[in-house]
Coordinates of N, CA, C and O in Angstrom, one line a residue:
M1 N 1.2 -6.9 12.6 CA 0.2 -6.3 11.8 C -0.5 -5.2 12.6 O -0.8 -5.4 13.8
T2 N -0.7 -4.1 12.0 CA -1.4 -3.0 12.6 C -2.9 -3.1 12.5 O -3.4 -3.8 11.6
E3 N -3.6 -2.5 13.3 CA -5.1 -2.4 13.2 C -5.4 -1.5 12.1 O -5.0 -0.4 12.0
L4 N -6.2 -2.1 11.2 CA -6.7 -1.2 10.0 C -7.7 -0.2 10.6 O -8.6 -0.5 11.3
S5 N -7.4 1.0 10.1 CA -8.3 2.1 10.6 C -9.6 2.2 9.8 O -9.7 1.7 8.7
V6 N -10.6 2.7 10.4 CA -11.9 2.9 9.8 C -11.7 3.8 8.5 O -12.3 3.5 7.5
T7 N -10.8 4.7 8.6 CA -10.5 5.6 7.5 C -10.0 4.8 6.3 O -10.4 5.0 5.2
E8 N -9.0 3.9 6.5 CA -8.5 3.1 5.5 C -9.6 2.2 4.8 O -9.6 2.1 3.6
L9 N -10.4 1.6 5.6 CA -11.5 0.8 5.1 C -12.5 1.6 4.4 O -12.9 1.2 3.3
S10 N -12.9 2.7 4.9 CA -13.9 3.6 4.2 C -13.3 4.1 2.9 O -14.0 4.1 1.9
A11 N -12.1 4.5 2.9 CA -11.4 5.0 1.7 C -11.4 3.9 0.6 O -11.6 4.1 -0.6
A12 N -11.3 2.6 1.1 CA -11.3 1.5 0.1 C -12.7 1.1 -0.2 O -12.9 0.2 -1.1
G13 N -13.7 1.6 0.5 CA -15.1 1.2 0.2 C -15.5 -0.1 0.8 O -16.4 -0.8 0.3
L14 N -14.8 -0.6 1.8 CA -15.0 -1.9 2.4 C -15.4 -1.9 3.8 O -15.1 -0.9 4.5
S15 N -16.0 -2.9 4.3 CA -16.3 -3.1 5.7 C -15.8 -4.5 6.1 O -15.8 -5.4 5.3
V16 N -15.4 -4.6 7.3 CA -14.9 -5.9 7.8 C -16.1 -6.8 8.3 O -16.8 -6.3 9.1
L17 N -16.2 -8.0 7.7 CA -17.2 -8.9 8.1 C -16.8 -9.8 9.2 O -17.6 -10.3 10.0
S18 N -15.5 -10.1 9.2 CA -14.9 -11.0 10.2 C -13.4 -10.8 10.2 O -12.8 -10.4 9.2
R19 N -12.7 -11.1 11.4 CA -11.3 -10.8 11.5 C -10.7 -11.9 12.5 O -11.4 -12.3 13.4
A20 N -9.5 -12.3 12.2 CA -8.8 -13.2 13.1 C -7.3 -13.0 12.9 O -6.8 -12.4 11.9
E21 N -6.5 -13.4 13.9 CA -5.1 -13.2 13.9 C -4.3 -14.4 14.4 O -4.9 -15.3 15.0
W22 N -3.1 -14.4 14.1 CA -2.1 -15.4 14.7 C -1.0 -14.5 15.2 O -0.4 -13.8 14.4
P23 N -0.6 -14.6 16.4 CA -1.2 -15.3 17.5 C -2.3 -14.5 18.2 O -2.4 -13.3 18.1
E24 N -3.2 -15.3 18.8 CA -4.3 -14.7 19.6 C -4.1 -15.2 21.1 O -3.2 -16.1 21.3
A25 N -4.9 -14.8 22.0 CA -4.8 -15.2 23.4 C -4.9 -16.8 23.4 O -5.7 -17.4 22.7
G26 N -4.0 -17.4 24.1 CA -3.9 -18.8 24.3 C -3.0 -19.5 23.3 O -2.8 -20.7 23.4
D27 N -2.6 -18.8 22.2 CA -1.7 -19.4 21.3 C -0.2 -19.4 21.8 O 0.1 -18.5 22.6
D28 N 0.5 -20.3 21.4 CA 2.0 -20.4 21.7 C 2.8 -19.9 20.5 O 3.0 -20.7 19.6
P29 N 3.2 -18.6 20.5 CA 3.9 -18.1 19.3 C 5.2 -18.8 19.0 O 5.7 -18.9 17.9
V30 N 5.8 -19.4 20.1 CA 7.1 -20.1 19.9 C 6.8 -21.4 19.2 O 7.5 -21.8 18.2
K31 N 5.8 -22.1 19.6 CA 5.4 -23.4 19.0 C 4.9 -23.2 17.6 O 5.1 -24.0 16.7
G32 N 4.1 -22.1 17.4 CA 3.6 -21.8 16.1 C 2.2 -22.4 15.8 O 1.7 -23.1 16.7
P33 N 1.6 -22.2 14.7 CA 0.3 -22.7 14.4 C 0.4 -24.2 14.2 O 1.4 -24.8 14.0
P34 N -0.8 -24.9 14.2 CA -0.8 -26.3 14.0 C -0.2 -26.7 12.6 O -0.4 -25.9 11.6
K35 N 0.5 -27.8 12.6 CA 1.0 -28.3 11.3 C 0.0 -28.5 10.3 O -1.2 -28.8 10.6
L36 N 0.3 -28.5 9.0 CA -0.6 -28.6 7.9 C 0.0 -29.7 7.0 O 1.1 -29.5 6.4
A37 N -0.7 -30.8 6.8 CA -0.2 -31.9 6.0 C 0.2 -31.4 4.6 O -0.6 -30.6 4.0
G38 N 1.3 -31.9 4.1 CA 1.7 -31.5 2.7 C 2.6 -30.3 2.7 O 3.2 -30.0 1.6
F39 N 2.8 -29.6 3.8 CA 3.6 -28.4 3.8 C 4.7 -28.6 4.8 O 4.4 -28.9 6.0
V40 N 5.9 -28.5 4.4 CA 7.1 -28.8 5.2 C 8.0 -27.6 5.4 O 7.9 -26.7 4.6
V41 N 8.9 -27.7 6.3 CA 10.0 -26.8 6.6 C 9.6 -25.5 7.1 O 10.1 -25.0 8.1
S42 N 8.5 -24.9 6.6 CA 8.2 -23.5 6.9 C 6.8 -23.4 7.6 O 5.9 -24.3 7.4
S43 N 6.6 -22.4 8.4 CA 5.3 -22.1 9.0 C 4.4 -21.3 8.2 O 3.3 -20.9 8.6
F44 N 4.9 -20.9 7.0 CA 4.1 -20.0 6.1 C 2.7 -20.5 5.8 O 1.7 -19.8 6.1
A45 N 2.7 -21.7 5.3 CA 1.4 -22.3 4.9 C 0.5 -22.5 6.2 O -0.7 -22.2 6.1
P46 N 1.0 -23.2 7.2 CA 0.1 -23.3 8.4 C -0.3 -22.0 9.0 O -1.5 -21.9 9.5
L47 N 0.5 -21.0 9.0 CA 0.2 -19.7 9.5 C -1.0 -19.1 8.6 O -2.0 -18.6 9.2
A48 N -0.9 -19.1 7.3 CA -1.9 -18.6 6.4 C -3.2 -19.4 6.7 O -4.3 -18.8 6.8
A49 N -3.1 -20.7 6.7 CA -4.3 -21.5 6.8 C -5.0 -21.3 8.2 O -6.2 -21.2 8.2
E50 N -4.3 -21.2 9.2 CA -4.8 -21.0 10.6 C -5.6 -19.7 10.7 O -6.7 -19.6 11.2
A51 N -4.9 -18.6 10.2 CA -5.6 -17.3 10.3 C -6.8 -17.3 9.4 O -7.9 -16.8 9.9
A52 N -6.8 -17.8 8.2 CA -7.9 -17.9 7.3 C -9.1 -18.7 8.0 O -10.2 -18.3 7.9
E53 N -8.7 -19.9 8.5 CA -9.7 -20.8 9.2 C -10.4 -20.0 10.3 O -11.7 -20.1 10.4
R54 N -9.7 -19.4 11.1 CA -10.3 -18.7 12.3 C -11.2 -17.6 11.8 O -12.3 -17.4 12.3
C55 N -10.8 -16.8 10.8 CA -11.6 -15.8 10.2 C -12.9 -16.3 9.6 O -14.0 -15.8 9.9
L56 N -12.8 -17.4 8.8 CA -14.0 -18.0 8.2 C -14.9 -18.6 9.2 O -16.1 -18.6 9.1
R57 N -14.4 -19.2 10.3 CA -15.2 -19.8 11.3 C -16.0 -18.8 12.0 O -17.2 -19.0 12.4
R58 N -15.4 -17.6 12.2 CA -16.1 -16.5 12.9 C -17.3 -16.0 12.0 O -18.3 -15.5 12.5
A59 N -17.1 -16.1 10.7 CA -18.1 -15.6 9.8 C -19.2 -16.7 9.5 O -20.4 -16.4 9.5
Y60 N -18.8 -17.9 9.4 CA -19.7 -19.0 8.9 C -19.9 -20.2 9.8 O -20.7 -21.1 9.5
G61 N -19.1 -20.3 10.9 CA -19.2 -21.5 11.7 C -18.3 -22.6 11.1 O -17.1 -22.3 10.8
E62 N -18.8 -23.8 10.9 CA -18.0 -24.9 10.4 C -18.0 -24.8 8.9 O -19.0 -24.3 8.3
P63 N -17.0 -25.4 8.2 CA -17.0 -25.4 6.7 C -18.0 -26.4 6.2 O -18.4 -27.4 6.9
P64 N -18.5 -26.2 5.0 CA -18.2 -25.1 4.1 C -19.0 -23.9 4.4 O -19.9 -23.9 5.2
A65 N -18.5 -22.8 3.8 CA -19.2 -21.5 4.1 C -20.5 -21.5 3.4 O -20.6 -21.6 2.1
Q66 N -21.6 -21.4 4.1 CA -22.9 -21.3 3.5 C -23.1 -22.2 2.3 O -23.1 -21.7 1.2
P67 N -23.3 -23.5 2.5 CA -23.5 -24.4 1.4 C -24.5 -23.9 0.4 O -25.6 -23.4 0.8
G68 N -24.2 -24.0 -0.9 CA -25.1 -23.6 -1.9 C -25.2 -22.1 -2.2 O -25.9 -21.6 -3.0
R69 N -24.3 -21.4 -1.5 CA -24.3 -19.9 -1.7 C -23.8 -19.6 -3.1 O -23.0 -20.3 -3.6
E70 N -24.2 -18.5 -3.6 CA -23.7 -18.1 -4.9 C -22.7 -16.9 -4.8 O -22.4 -16.4 -5.9
R71 N -22.2 -16.6 -3.7 CA -21.2 -15.5 -3.5 C -19.9 -16.0 -4.0 O -19.5 -17.1 -3.8
R72 N -19.2 -15.0 -4.6 CA -17.8 -15.3 -5.1 C -16.9 -14.6 -4.1 O -17.0 -13.4 -3.9
T73 N -16.0 -15.3 -3.5 CA -15.1 -14.8 -2.5 C -13.7 -14.8 -3.1 O -13.1 -15.9 -3.4
A74 N -13.1 -13.6 -3.3 CA -11.7 -13.5 -3.7 C -10.8 -13.9 -2.5 O -11.2 -13.6 -1.4
V75 N -9.7 -14.5 -2.8 CA -8.8 -14.8 -1.7 C -7.4 -14.1 -2.0 O -6.9 -14.4 -3.1
L76 N -6.9 -13.3 -1.1 CA -5.7 -12.6 -1.3 C -4.7 -13.0 -0.2 O -5.0 -13.0 1.0
V77 N -3.5 -13.4 -0.6 CA -2.4 -13.6 0.3 C -1.4 -12.5 0.1 O -0.9 -12.3 -1.0
V78 N -1.1 -11.8 1.2 CA -0.2 -10.6 1.1 C 0.9 -10.8 2.1 O 0.7 -10.9 3.3
S79 N 2.1 -10.7 1.6 CA 3.3 -10.8 2.4 C 4.5 -10.0 1.7 O 4.8 -10.3 0.6
K80 N 5.1 -9.1 2.5 CA 6.2 -8.4 1.9 C 7.4 -9.3 1.6 O 8.0 -9.2 0.5
A81 N 7.7 -10.2 2.5 CA 8.9 -11.0 2.3 C 8.6 -12.4 1.7 O 9.4 -13.0 1.2
G82 N 7.3 -12.9 1.9 CA 7.0 -14.2 1.3 C 7.5 -15.3 2.3 O 7.8 -15.1 3.4
D83 N 7.6 -16.5 1.7 CA 8.0 -17.7 2.5 C 9.5 -17.8 2.5 O 10.1 -18.6 1.8
T84 N 10.1 -17.0 3.4 CA 11.5 -16.9 3.5 C 12.1 -18.2 4.0 O 13.3 -18.6 3.6
A85 N 11.4 -18.9 4.8 CA 12.0 -20.2 5.4 C 12.1 -21.2 4.3 O 13.2 -21.9 4.2
T86 N 11.1 -21.4 3.4 CA 11.3 -22.3 2.3 C 12.3 -21.9 1.3 O 13.1 -22.7 0.8
D87 N 12.4 -20.6 1.1 CA 13.4 -20.0 0.2 C 14.8 -20.3 0.7 O 15.6 -20.8 -0.1
R88 N 15.0 -20.2 2.0 CA 16.3 -20.5 2.6 C 16.6 -22.0 2.5 O 17.8 -22.4 2.2
A89 N 15.6 -22.9 2.7 CA 15.8 -24.3 2.6 C 16.2 -24.7 1.1 O 17.1 -25.6 0.9
V90 N 15.5 -24.1 0.2 CA 15.8 -24.4 -1.2 C 17.3 -23.9 -1.6 O 18.0 -24.7 -2.2
A91 N 17.6 -22.7 -1.2 CA 19.0 -22.2 -1.4 C 20.0 -23.1 -0.8 O 21.1 -23.3 -1.4
K92 N 19.8 -23.5 0.4 CA 20.7 -24.4 1.1 C 21.0 -25.7 0.4 O 22.1 -26.1 0.2
A93 N 19.9 -26.3 -0.1 CA 20.0 -27.6 -0.8 C 20.7 -27.4 -2.1 O 21.6 -28.1 -2.5
V94 N 20.4 -26.3 -2.9 CA 21.1 -26.0 -4.1 C 22.5 -25.7 -3.9 O 23.4 -26.3 -4.6
D95 N 22.9 -24.9 -2.9 CA 24.3 -24.6 -2.6 C 25.1 -25.9 -2.3 O 26.3 -26.0 -2.5
A96 N 24.4 -26.9 -1.6 CA 25.1 -28.1 -1.2 C 25.1 -29.1 -2.4 O 25.6 -30.2 -2.2
G97 N 24.5 -28.8 -3.5 CA 24.4 -29.7 -4.7 C 23.4 -30.8 -4.5 O 23.5 -31.8 -5.3
R98 N 22.5 -30.7 -3.6 CA 21.4 -31.7 -3.4 C 20.2 -31.3 -4.2 O 20.0 -30.2 -4.5
S99 N 19.4 -32.3 -4.6 CA 18.2 -32.1 -5.3 C 17.2 -31.5 -4.3 O 17.2 -31.7 -3.1
V100 N 16.2 -30.7 -4.8 CA 15.2 -30.1 -4.0 C 13.9 -30.9 -4.0 O 13.5 -31.3 -5.1
Q101 N 13.4 -31.2 -2.8 CA 12.1 -31.9 -2.7 C 11.0 -31.1 -3.5 O 11.0 -29.9 -3.4
P102 N 10.1 -31.8 -4.2 CA 9.0 -31.1 -4.8 C 8.2 -30.3 -3.9 O 7.6 -29.3 -4.3
L103 N 8.0 -30.7 -2.6 CA 7.2 -29.9 -1.7 C 7.9 -28.6 -1.4 O 7.2 -27.7 -0.7
L104 N 9.1 -28.4 -1.8 CA 9.8 -27.1 -1.5 C 9.8 -26.1 -2.7 O 10.6 -25.2 -2.7
F105 N 8.9 -26.3 -3.6 CA 8.8 -25.3 -4.7 C 8.1 -24.1 -4.1 O 6.9 -23.9 -4.1
F106 N 8.9 -23.2 -3.5 CA 8.4 -22.1 -2.7 C 7.5 -21.2 -3.5 O 6.6 -20.5 -2.9
Q107 N 7.6 -21.1 -4.8 CA 6.8 -20.2 -5.5 C 5.3 -20.6 -5.5 O 4.5 -19.8 -5.7
S108 N 5.1 -21.9 -5.3 CA 3.7 -22.3 -5.3 C 3.0 -22.4 -3.9 O 1.8 -22.7 -3.8
V109 N 3.8 -22.2 -2.8 CA 3.2 -22.3 -1.5 C 2.0 -21.4 -1.2 O 1.0 -21.9 -0.8
P110 N 2.1 -20.1 -1.5 CA 0.9 -19.3 -1.3 C -0.3 -19.7 -2.0 O -1.4 -19.8 -1.5
N111 N -0.2 -20.1 -3.3 CA -1.3 -20.5 -4.1 C -1.9 -21.9 -3.6 O -3.1 -22.1 -3.5
A112 N -0.9 -22.8 -3.2 CA -1.3 -24.1 -2.7 C -2.1 -24.0 -1.4 O -3.1 -24.7 -1.3
V113 N -1.6 -23.2 -0.5 CA -2.3 -23.2 0.8 C -3.7 -22.5 0.7 O -4.6 -22.9 1.3
I114 N -3.8 -21.5 -0.2 CA -5.0 -20.8 -0.3 C -6.0 -21.7 -1.1 O -7.2 -21.7 -0.9
G115 N -5.5 -22.5 -2.0 CA -6.3 -23.5 -2.7 C -6.9 -24.5 -1.7 O -8.1 -24.9 -1.8
Y116 N -6.1 -24.9 -0.8 CA -6.5 -25.8 0.3 C -7.7 -25.2 1.1 O -8.7 -25.8 1.3
V117 N -7.5 -23.9 1.5 CA -8.5 -23.2 2.3 C -9.8 -23.0 1.5 O -10.9 -23.3 1.9
A118 N -9.6 -22.6 0.2 CA -10.8 -22.4 -0.7 C -11.6 -23.7 -0.9 O -12.8 -23.6 -0.8
K119 N -10.9 -24.8 -1.1 CA -11.6 -26.0 -1.3 C -12.4 -26.5 -0.1 O -13.5 -26.8 -0.1
R120 N -11.7 -26.4 1.1 CA -12.3 -26.8 2.3 C -13.5 -26.0 2.7 O -14.5 -26.5 3.2
W121 N -13.5 -24.7 2.3 CA -14.6 -23.8 2.7 C -15.6 -23.6 1.5 O -16.6 -22.9 1.7
G122 N -15.3 -24.2 0.4 CA -16.2 -24.0 -0.8 C -16.2 -22.6 -1.3 O -17.2 -22.1 -1.8
L123 N -15.1 -21.9 -1.3 CA -15.0 -20.6 -1.8 C -14.7 -20.6 -3.3 O -13.8 -21.4 -3.7
V124 N -15.3 -19.8 -4.0 CA -15.0 -19.7 -5.5 C -14.8 -18.2 -5.7 O -15.5 -17.3 -5.2
G125 N -13.8 -17.9 -6.5 CA -13.5 -16.6 -6.9 C -12.0 -16.5 -7.2 O -11.3 -17.5 -7.1
P126 N -11.5 -15.3 -7.6 CA -10.1 -15.2 -7.9 C -9.2 -15.4 -6.7 O -9.5 -15.1 -5.6
V127 N -8.0 -15.8 -7.0 CA -6.9 -16.0 -6.0 C -5.8 -15.0 -6.4 O -5.3 -15.1 -7.6
V128 N -5.3 -14.2 -5.5 CA -4.3 -13.2 -5.8 C -3.2 -13.3 -4.7 O -3.6 -13.3 -3.5
C129 N -2.0 -13.4 -5.1 CA -0.9 -13.4 -4.2 C 0.0 -12.2 -4.4 O 0.4 -11.9 -5.6
L130 N 0.2 -11.4 -3.4 CA 0.9 -10.1 -3.6 C 2.1 -10.1 -2.6 O 2.1 -10.5 -1.5
S131 N 3.2 -9.5 -3.1 CA 4.4 -9.2 -2.3 C 4.7 -7.7 -2.6 O 5.6 -7.4 -3.3
P132 N 3.9 -6.8 -1.9 CA 4.0 -5.4 -2.2 C 5.3 -4.7 -1.7 O 5.8 -5.1 -0.7
A133 N 5.8 -3.7 -2.4 CA 6.9 -3.0 -2.0 C 6.5 -2.0 -0.9 O 7.2 -1.6 0.0
G134 N 5.3 -1.5 -1.0 CA 4.7 -0.5 -0.1 C 4.0 -1.2 1.1 O 4.3 -2.3 1.4
D135 N 3.0 -0.5 1.6 CA 2.3 -0.9 2.8 C 1.4 -2.1 2.4 O 0.5 -2.0 1.5
P136 N 1.6 -3.3 3.0 CA 0.8 -4.5 2.6 C -0.7 -4.4 2.8 O -1.5 -4.8 2.0
E137 N -1.1 -3.7 3.9 CA -2.5 -3.6 4.3 C -3.2 -2.7 3.2 O -4.3 -3.0 2.7
Q138 N -2.6 -1.6 2.9 CA -3.2 -0.7 1.9 C -3.2 -1.3 0.5 O -4.2 -1.2 -0.2
E139 N -2.2 -2.1 0.2 CA -2.2 -2.8 -1.1 C -3.3 -3.9 -1.1 O -4.0 -4.0 -2.1
A140 N -3.4 -4.6 0.0 CA -4.5 -5.6 0.0 C -5.9 -5.0 -0.1 O -6.7 -5.5 -0.8
L141 N -6.1 -3.9 0.7 CA -7.4 -3.3 0.6 C -7.7 -2.7 -0.8 O -8.8 -2.9 -1.3
A142 N -6.7 -2.1 -1.4 CA -6.9 -1.5 -2.7 C -7.2 -2.7 -3.7 O -8.1 -2.5 -4.6
T143 N -6.5 -3.8 -3.6 CA -6.7 -4.9 -4.6 C -8.1 -5.5 -4.3 O -8.8 -5.8 -5.3
A144 N -8.5 -5.7 -3.1 CA -9.8 -6.3 -2.8 C -10.9 -5.3 -3.3 O -11.9 -5.8 -3.9
D145 N -10.7 -4.1 -3.1 CA -11.7 -3.1 -3.6 C -11.8 -3.2 -5.1 O -13.0 -3.1 -5.6
L146 N -10.7 -3.3 -5.8 CA -10.8 -3.4 -7.2 C -11.5 -4.6 -7.7 O -12.3 -4.6 -8.6
L147 N -11.2 -5.7 -7.0 CA -11.9 -7.0 -7.4 C -13.4 -6.9 -7.2 O -14.2 -7.4 -8.0
L148 N -13.9 -6.2 -6.1 CA -15.3 -6.0 -5.9 C -15.9 -5.0 -6.9 O -17.0 -5.3 -7.5
L149 N -15.2 -3.9 -7.1 CA -15.7 -2.9 -8.1 C -15.7 -3.5 -9.5 O -16.6 -3.1 -10.3
D150 N -14.8 -4.4 -9.8 CA -14.7 -5.0 -11.2 C -15.7 -6.1 -11.3 O -15.8 -6.8 -12.3
D151 N -16.5 -6.4 -10.3 CA -17.5 -7.5 -10.2 C -16.8 -8.9 -10.4 O -17.4 -9.8 -10.9
A152 N -15.6 -9.0 -10.0 CA -14.9 -10.3 -10.0 C -15.2 -11.1 -8.8 O -15.0 -12.3 -8.7
A153 N -15.7 -10.4 -7.7 CA -16.0 -11.0 -6.4 C -17.0 -10.2 -5.7 O -17.2 -9.0 -5.9
D154 N -17.7 -10.9 -4.8 CA -18.7 -10.3 -3.9 C -18.1 -9.9 -2.6 O -18.6 -9.0 -1.9
D155 N -17.1 -10.6 -2.1 CA -16.4 -10.3 -0.9 C -15.0 -10.8 -1.1 O -14.7 -11.4 -2.1
A156 N -14.1 -10.6 -0.1 CA -12.7 -11.0 -0.2 C -12.2 -11.4 1.1 O -12.4 -10.8 2.2
L157 N -11.5 -12.5 1.1 CA -10.7 -13.0 2.3 C -9.3 -12.5 2.1 O -8.6 -12.9 1.1
I158 N -8.8 -11.7 2.9 CA -7.4 -11.1 2.9 C -6.6 -11.8 4.0 O -7.0 -11.7 5.1
V159 N -5.5 -12.4 3.6 CA -4.6 -13.0 4.6 C -3.2 -12.3 4.5 O -2.5 -12.4 3.5
L160 N -2.9 -11.4 5.5 CA -1.7 -10.7 5.6 C -0.8 -11.5 6.6 O -1.2 -11.7 7.7
L161 N 0.4 -11.8 6.1 CA 1.3 -12.6 7.0 C 2.8 -12.3 6.7 O 3.2 -12.0 5.6
E162 N 3.5 -12.4 7.8 CA 5.0 -12.3 7.7 C 5.6 -13.3 8.7 O 5.1 -13.5 9.8
L163 N 6.6 -14.0 8.2 CA 7.4 -14.9 9.1 C 8.4 -14.0 9.9 O 8.8 -12.9 9.4
A164 N 8.7 -14.5 11.1 CA 9.6 -13.7 11.9 C 11.0 -13.6 11.2 O 11.5 -14.6 10.7
S165 N 11.5 -12.4 11.3 CA 12.8 -12.2 10.6 C 13.9 -11.9 11.6 O 15.1 -11.8 11.2
E166 N 13.6 -11.7 12.9 CA 14.6 -11.4 13.9 C 14.5 -12.4 15.0 O 13.4 -12.9 15.3
D167 N 15.6 -12.6 15.7 CA 15.6 -13.5 16.8 C 14.7 -13.0 17.9 O 14.7 -11.7 18.1
G168 N 13.9 -13.8 18.5 CA 13.0 -13.4 19.5 C 11.7 -12.9 19.0 O 10.7 -12.8 19.8
A169 N 11.6 -12.7 17.7 CA 10.3 -12.3 17.1 C 9.5 -13.6 16.8 O 10.0 -14.7 16.8
H170 N 8.2 -13.4 16.5 CA 7.4 -14.6 16.1 C 6.6 -14.2 14.8 O 6.4 -13.1 14.5
D171 N 6.1 -15.3 14.2 CA 5.3 -15.1 13.0 C 4.0 -14.5 13.3 O 3.5 -14.6 14.4
T172 N 3.5 -13.7 12.4 CA 2.2 -13.0 12.6 C 1.3 -13.1 11.3 O 1.8 -13.2 10.2
A173 N 0.1 -13.1 11.6 CA -0.9 -13.2 10.5 C -2.2 -12.5 10.9 O -2.6 -12.6 12.1
T174 N -2.8 -11.8 10.0 CA -4.1 -11.2 10.1 C -5.0 -11.7 9.0 O -4.5 -11.5 7.8
A175 N -6.2 -12.2 9.2 CA -7.1 -12.5 8.1 C -8.3 -11.7 8.3 O -8.9 -11.5 9.4
L176 N -8.8 -11.1 7.2 CA -10.0 -10.3 7.2 C -10.9 -10.8 6.1 O -10.5 -11.0 5.0
L177 N -12.2 -10.9 6.4 CA -13.2 -11.1 5.4 C -13.9 -9.8 5.2 O -14.4 -9.2 6.2
V178 N -13.7 -9.2 4.0 CA -14.3 -7.9 3.8 C -15.3 -7.9 2.7 O -15.3 -8.8 1.8
G179 N -16.2 -7.0 2.8 CA -17.3 -6.9 1.8 C -17.5 -5.4 1.5 O -16.9 -4.5 2.1
P180 N -18.4 -5.1 0.6 CA -18.7 -3.7 0.2 C -19.2 -3.0 1.5 O -19.9 -3.5 2.3
G181 N -18.6 -1.8 1.6 CA -19.0 -0.9 2.8 C -20.4 -0.3 2.5 O -20.9 -0.4 1.4
P182 N -20.9 0.3 3.6 CA -22.2 1.0 3.4 C -22.0 2.1 2.4 O -21.0 2.8 2.3
T183 N -23.0 2.2 1.5 CA -23.0 3.3 0.5 C -23.5 4.6 1.1 O -24.3 4.6 2.0
N184 N -23.1 5.7 0.5 CA -23.5 7.0 0.9 C -24.4 7.6 -0.2 O -24.6 8.8 -0.3
E185 N -25.0 6.7 -1.1 CA -25.8 7.2 -2.2 C -27.1 7.7 -1.6 O -27.7 7.1 -0.7
V186 N -27.6 8.8 -2.2 CA -28.9 9.3 -1.8 C -29.9 9.1 -2.9 O -29.5 9.4 -4.1
E187 N -31.0 8.5 -2.7 CA -32.0 8.3 -3.7 C -32.6 9.6 -4.2 O -32.9 10.5 -3.4
A188 N -32.8 9.7 -5.5 CA -33.3 11.0 -6.0 C -34.8 11.0 -6.0 O -35.5 10.0 -6.0

């Protein structure tokens, strides 16, 4: 993931309230993020959950996020390729004529893991999963900005992630908690 520029954030009308990544200093990218109960085969869900947890802890400390708060937090999961590991496991089982475990319904993994994070942190607001053809960061910022402008949310947790697709590469994730940027309005 690249560092989002101030220009991109300003153009989207957003400011970063908190940020986290996987891997960070001290992480073992070969071992991957901590396992997450209920999610099997793939590191997609643990990767999304770990980046989101780190980001939210930096903003709020321990869960839930500001108990009793009235803010609506949109949650966006953005990945160009999606959960390719679960996709491959499903294809392999189907090709072999085996039944597919219910936990491998790869279409529901992004929503399920974000539901887990939202419940744990007490987040309420829209959930959006994107697999953009273009730049994932720009698409995420544009979508978050629209959700805030449309008054569907007060802030947004964006989780950008990609599973490693080449030998020797490792999974990556960036989580951003963004809110409205400073306004340039002048009072009359």
